[in-house]
Coordinates of C-alpha atoms in Angstrom, one line a residue:
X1 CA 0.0 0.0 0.0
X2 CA 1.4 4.3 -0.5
X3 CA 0.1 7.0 -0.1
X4 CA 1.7 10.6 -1.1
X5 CA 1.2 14.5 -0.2
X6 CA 2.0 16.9 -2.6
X7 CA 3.9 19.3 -0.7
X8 CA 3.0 23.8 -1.8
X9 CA 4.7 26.7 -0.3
X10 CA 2.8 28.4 3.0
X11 CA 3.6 31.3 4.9
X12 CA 5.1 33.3 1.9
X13 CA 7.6 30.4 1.6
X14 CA 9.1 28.7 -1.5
X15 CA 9.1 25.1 0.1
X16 CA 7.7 22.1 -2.5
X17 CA 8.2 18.5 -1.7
X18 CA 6.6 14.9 -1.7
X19 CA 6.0 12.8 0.9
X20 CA 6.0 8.8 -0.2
X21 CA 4.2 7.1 2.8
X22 CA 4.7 3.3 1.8
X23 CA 3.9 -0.3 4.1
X24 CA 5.9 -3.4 3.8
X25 CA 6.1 -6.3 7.0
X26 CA 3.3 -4.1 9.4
X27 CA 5.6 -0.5 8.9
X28 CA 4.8 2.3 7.2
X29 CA 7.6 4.5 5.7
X30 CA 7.9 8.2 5.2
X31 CA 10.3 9.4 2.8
X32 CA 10.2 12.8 2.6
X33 CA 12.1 15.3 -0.3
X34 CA 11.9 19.0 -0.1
X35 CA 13.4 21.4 -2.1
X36 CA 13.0 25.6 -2.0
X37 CA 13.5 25.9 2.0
X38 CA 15.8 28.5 4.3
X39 CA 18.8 26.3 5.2
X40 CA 18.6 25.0 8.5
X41 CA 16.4 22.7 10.7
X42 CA 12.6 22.4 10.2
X43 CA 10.4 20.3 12.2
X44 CA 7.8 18.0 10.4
X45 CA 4.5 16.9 12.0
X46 CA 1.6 14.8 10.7
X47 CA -0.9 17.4 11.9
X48 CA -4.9 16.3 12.1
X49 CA -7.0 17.6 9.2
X50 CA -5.9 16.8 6.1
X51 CA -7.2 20.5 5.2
X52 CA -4.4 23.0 3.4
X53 CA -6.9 25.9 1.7
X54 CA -5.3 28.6 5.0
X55 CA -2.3 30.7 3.6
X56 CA -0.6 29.9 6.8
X57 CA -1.7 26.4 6.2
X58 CA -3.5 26.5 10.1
X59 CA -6.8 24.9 8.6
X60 CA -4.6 21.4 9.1
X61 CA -5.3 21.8 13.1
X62 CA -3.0 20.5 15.7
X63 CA -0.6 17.7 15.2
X64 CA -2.4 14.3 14.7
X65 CA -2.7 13.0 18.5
X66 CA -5.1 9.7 18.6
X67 CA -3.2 8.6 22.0
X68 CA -3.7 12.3 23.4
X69 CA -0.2 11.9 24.6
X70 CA 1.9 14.6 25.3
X71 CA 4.4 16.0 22.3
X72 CA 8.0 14.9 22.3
X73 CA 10.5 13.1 20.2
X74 CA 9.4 10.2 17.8
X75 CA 9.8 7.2 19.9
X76 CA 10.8 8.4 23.1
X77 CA 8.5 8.0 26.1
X78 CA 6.3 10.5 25.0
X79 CA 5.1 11.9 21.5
X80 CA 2.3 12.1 19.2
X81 CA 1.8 10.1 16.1
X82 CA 2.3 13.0 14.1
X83 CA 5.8 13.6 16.0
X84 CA 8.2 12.6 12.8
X85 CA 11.6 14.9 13.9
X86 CA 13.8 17.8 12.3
X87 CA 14.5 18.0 8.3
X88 CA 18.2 19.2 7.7
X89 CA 17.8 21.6 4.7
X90 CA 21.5 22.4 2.8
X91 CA 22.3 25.9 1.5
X92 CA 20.9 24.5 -1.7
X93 CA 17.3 25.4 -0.6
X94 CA 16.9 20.8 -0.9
X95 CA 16.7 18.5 2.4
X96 CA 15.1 14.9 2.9
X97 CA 14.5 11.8 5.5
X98 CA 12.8 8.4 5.9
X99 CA 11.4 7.6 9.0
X100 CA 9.3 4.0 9.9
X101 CA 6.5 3.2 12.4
X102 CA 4.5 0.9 13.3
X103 CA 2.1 2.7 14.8
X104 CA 1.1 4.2 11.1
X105 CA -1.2 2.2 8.6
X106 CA -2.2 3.2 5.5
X107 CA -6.3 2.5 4.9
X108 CA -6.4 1.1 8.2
X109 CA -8.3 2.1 11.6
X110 CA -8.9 6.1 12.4
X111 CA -6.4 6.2 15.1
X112 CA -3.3 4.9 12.8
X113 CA -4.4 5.6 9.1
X114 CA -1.7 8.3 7.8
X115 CA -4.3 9.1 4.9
X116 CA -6.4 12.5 5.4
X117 CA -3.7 13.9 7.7
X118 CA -1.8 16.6 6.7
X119 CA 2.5 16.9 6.3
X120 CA 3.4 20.1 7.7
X121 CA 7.2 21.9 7.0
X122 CA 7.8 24.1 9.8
X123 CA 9.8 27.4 9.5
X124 CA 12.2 26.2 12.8
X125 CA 13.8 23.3 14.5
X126 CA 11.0 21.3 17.2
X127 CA 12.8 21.6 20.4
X128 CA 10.9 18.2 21.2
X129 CA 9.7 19.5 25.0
X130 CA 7.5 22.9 24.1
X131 CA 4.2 21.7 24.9
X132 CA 2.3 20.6 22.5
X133 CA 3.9 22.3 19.2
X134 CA 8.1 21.6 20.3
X135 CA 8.0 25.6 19.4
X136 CA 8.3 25.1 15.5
X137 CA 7.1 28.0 14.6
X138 CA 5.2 28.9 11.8
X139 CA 3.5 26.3 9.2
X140 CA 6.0 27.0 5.6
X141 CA 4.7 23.6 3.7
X142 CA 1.5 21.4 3.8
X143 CA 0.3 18.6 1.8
X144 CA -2.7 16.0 2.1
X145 CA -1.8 12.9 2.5
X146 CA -4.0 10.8 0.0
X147 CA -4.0 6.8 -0.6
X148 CA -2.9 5.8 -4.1
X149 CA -4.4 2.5 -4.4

């Protein structure tokens, strides 16, 4: 099974990118490519509402939280499903990571299906403790992630 979100710019920004979601032996992959971001580190959350029409891409809620735990780093103690880390971006504007989980599905139950969440690009680094956003600051990318079965 994959899914993908087309990643536009928000926030004034230039950021474009794709997010691959695919599942093989009960994990589901992210593999995420950006390109036209500031250098530096940007958080990236699954947020809730798979909704990007808001300039400053808000309309995609809070970060996608089905255990209603508290935010942190992806698989420490504490985090949200939509927790997925920091994207290093180089001085040519391009950045990308994979991340796995088990916790994801892809056409699966509500509380682990990736598909009608949004992938949000952040315009700073998650400090991983800021309660609940890890102090990301604004929203500079969003996609929908949608099924491609």
């Amino acid at each position: 099974k994959e899914a993908l979100a087309l990643i536009d710019a928000r926030s004034g920004s230039h950021v474009k990118g794709k997010a691959f979601f695919t599942r093989i032996d009960g994990k589901v992959t992210l593999a995420l490519i950006v390109e036209g971001a500031e250098p530096g580190t940007h958080a990236v959350h699954l947020h809730e509402k798979g909704d990007c029409s808001a300039p400053d891409a808000t309309s995609a809620g809070g970060h996608w939280n089905p255990s209603t735990d508290a935010h942190g780093k992806f698989g420490s103690e504490h985090f949200h499903h939509g927790d997925i880390g920091n994207l290093e971006v180089g001085a040519d504007g391009k950045g990308s990571m994979t991340i796995s989980s088990e916790l994801w599905t892809i056409g699966g139950a509500p509380e682990t299906d990736v598909v009608g969440h949004a992938v949000i690009i952040h315009a700073k680094a998650d400090d991983f403790t800021t309660q609940p956003t890890g102090n990301a600051g604004g929203r500079v990318g969003c996609g929908v992630i949608e099924s491609k079965q």
